[in-house]
Amino acid sequence: MDTAVTLIQLILGLAAIPALIRVISGPTLADRIIALDLILFLLAGGVAVHGARQGEEVFIAIVITVALVAFAGTVLVARFIEWRDVP
């Protein structure tokens, strides 16, 4: 189990690299926000995997909180972009 969990965490970490590149070089604000959203969800997945390894239920609350904050932030920025583009 430890080998599988370590492999999953490595894959999640490697998946964050292209998203981080998109955050740095994204041509638009929307690209950067979606990449940050992806990084937050990868972080939530990593915390969930770590929680499964530890066998503690407190990590479920952390995952739910991170997911809700990521979703709310994405919605708020999307509304801001929509408001800003209206003449």
CSV table of C-alpha atoms in Angstrom, one decimal:
chain,number,residue,atom,x,y,z
A,1,MET,CA,0.0,0.0,0.0
A,2,ASP,CA,2.8,2.4,0.8
A,3,THR,CA,4.4,2.0,-2.6
A,4,ALA,CA,1.0,2.7,-4.3
A,5,VAL,CA,0.4,5.7,-2.2
A,6,THR,CA,3.8,7.1,-2.9
A,7,LEU,CA,3.4,6.5,-6.6
A,8,ILE,CA,0.0,8.3,-6.6
A,9,GLN,CA,1.5,11.2,-4.7
A,10,LEU,CA,4.3,11.4,-7.2
A,11,ILE,CA,1.9,11.4,-10.1
A,12,LEU,CA,-0.2,14.1,-8.5
A,13,GLY,CA,2.9,16.2,-8.0
A,14,LEU,CA,4.1,15.7,-11.5
A,15,ALA,CA,0.6,16.7,-12.8
A,16,ALA,CA,1.0,20.0,-11.0
A,17,ILE,CA,4.1,21.0,-13.0
A,18,PRO,CA,2.3,21.9,-16.3
A,19,ALA,CA,-0.4,23.7,-14.4
A,20,LEU,CA,2.3,25.7,-12.6
A,21,ILE,CA,3.8,26.6,-16.0
A,22,ARG,CA,0.4,27.7,-17.2
A,23,VAL,CA,0.0,29.9,-14.1
A,24,ILE,CA,3.3,31.6,-14.8
A,25,SER,CA,2.9,32.0,-18.6
A,26,GLY,CA,-0.8,31.9,-19.1
A,27,PRO,CA,-1.8,34.5,-21.7
A,28,THR,CA,-5.1,35.4,-20.0
A,29,LEU,CA,-6.4,35.7,-16.4
A,30,ALA,CA,-8.8,32.9,-17.1
A,31,ASP,CA,-6.0,30.5,-18.0
A,32,ARG,CA,-4.2,31.3,-14.8
A,33,ILE,CA,-7.3,30.9,-12.7
A,34,ILE,CA,-8.2,27.5,-14.2
A,35,ALA,CA,-4.6,26.3,-13.7
A,36,LEU,CA,-4.7,27.4,-10.0
A,37,ASP,CA,-8.0,25.6,-9.7
A,38,LEU,CA,-6.3,22.5,-11.0
A,39,ILE,CA,-3.4,22.8,-8.6
A,40,LEU,CA,-5.8,23.2,-5.7
A,41,PHE,CA,-7.8,20.1,-6.7
A,42,LEU,CA,-4.5,18.2,-7.1
A,43,LEU,CA,-3.6,19.3,-3.6
A,44,ALA,CA,-7.0,18.1,-2.4
A,45,GLY,CA,-6.3,14.7,-4.0
A,46,GLY,CA,-2.9,14.5,-2.4
A,47,VAL,CA,-4.4,15.3,1.0
A,48,ALA,CA,-7.0,12.6,0.4
A,49,VAL,CA,-4.4,10.0,-0.5
A,50,HIS,CA,-2.3,11.0,2.6
A,51,GLY,CA,-5.4,10.7,4.7
A,52,ALA,CA,-6.0,7.2,3.4
A,53,ARG,CA,-2.5,6.3,4.2
A,54,GLN,CA,-2.8,7.6,7.8
A,55,GLY,CA,-6.3,6.3,8.3
A,56,GLU,CA,-7.5,9.5,9.9
A,57,GLU,CA,-10.9,11.1,9.1
A,58,VAL,CA,-9.8,14.7,9.8
A,59,PHE,CA,-8.3,14.8,6.3
A,60,ILE,CA,-11.8,14.5,4.8
A,61,ALA,CA,-12.7,17.8,6.2
A,62,ILE,CA,-9.5,19.4,4.9
A,63,VAL,CA,-10.2,18.0,1.4
A,64,ILE,CA,-13.8,19.3,1.4
A,65,THR,CA,-12.6,22.7,2.6
A,66,VAL,CA,-9.9,23.0,-0.1
A,67,ALA,CA,-12.4,21.9,-2.8
A,68,LEU,CA,-15.0,24.4,-1.7
A,69,VAL,CA,-12.5,27.3,-1.5
A,70,ALA,CA,-11.2,26.4,-5.0
A,71,PHE,CA,-14.7,26.3,-6.4
A,72,ALA,CA,-15.8,29.5,-4.8
A,73,GLY,CA,-12.6,31.3,-5.9
A,74,THR,CA,-13.1,30.1,-9.5
A,75,VAL,CA,-16.7,31.3,-9.6
A,76,LEU,CA,-15.8,34.7,-8.1
A,77,VAL,CA,-13.0,35.3,-10.6
A,78,ALA,CA,-15.2,34.1,-13.5
A,79,ARG,CA,-17.8,36.7,-12.4
A,80,PHE,CA,-15.1,39.3,-12.1
A,81,ILE,CA,-13.9,38.6,-15.6
A,82,GLU,CA,-17.4,38.7,-17.0
A,83,TRP,CA,-18.1,42.0,-15.2
A,84,ARG,CA,-14.8,43.5,-16.4
A,85,ASP,CA,-15.4,42.6,-20.1
A,86,VAL,CA,-18.8,44.2,-20.2
A,87,PRO,CA,-18.6,47.7,-21.8
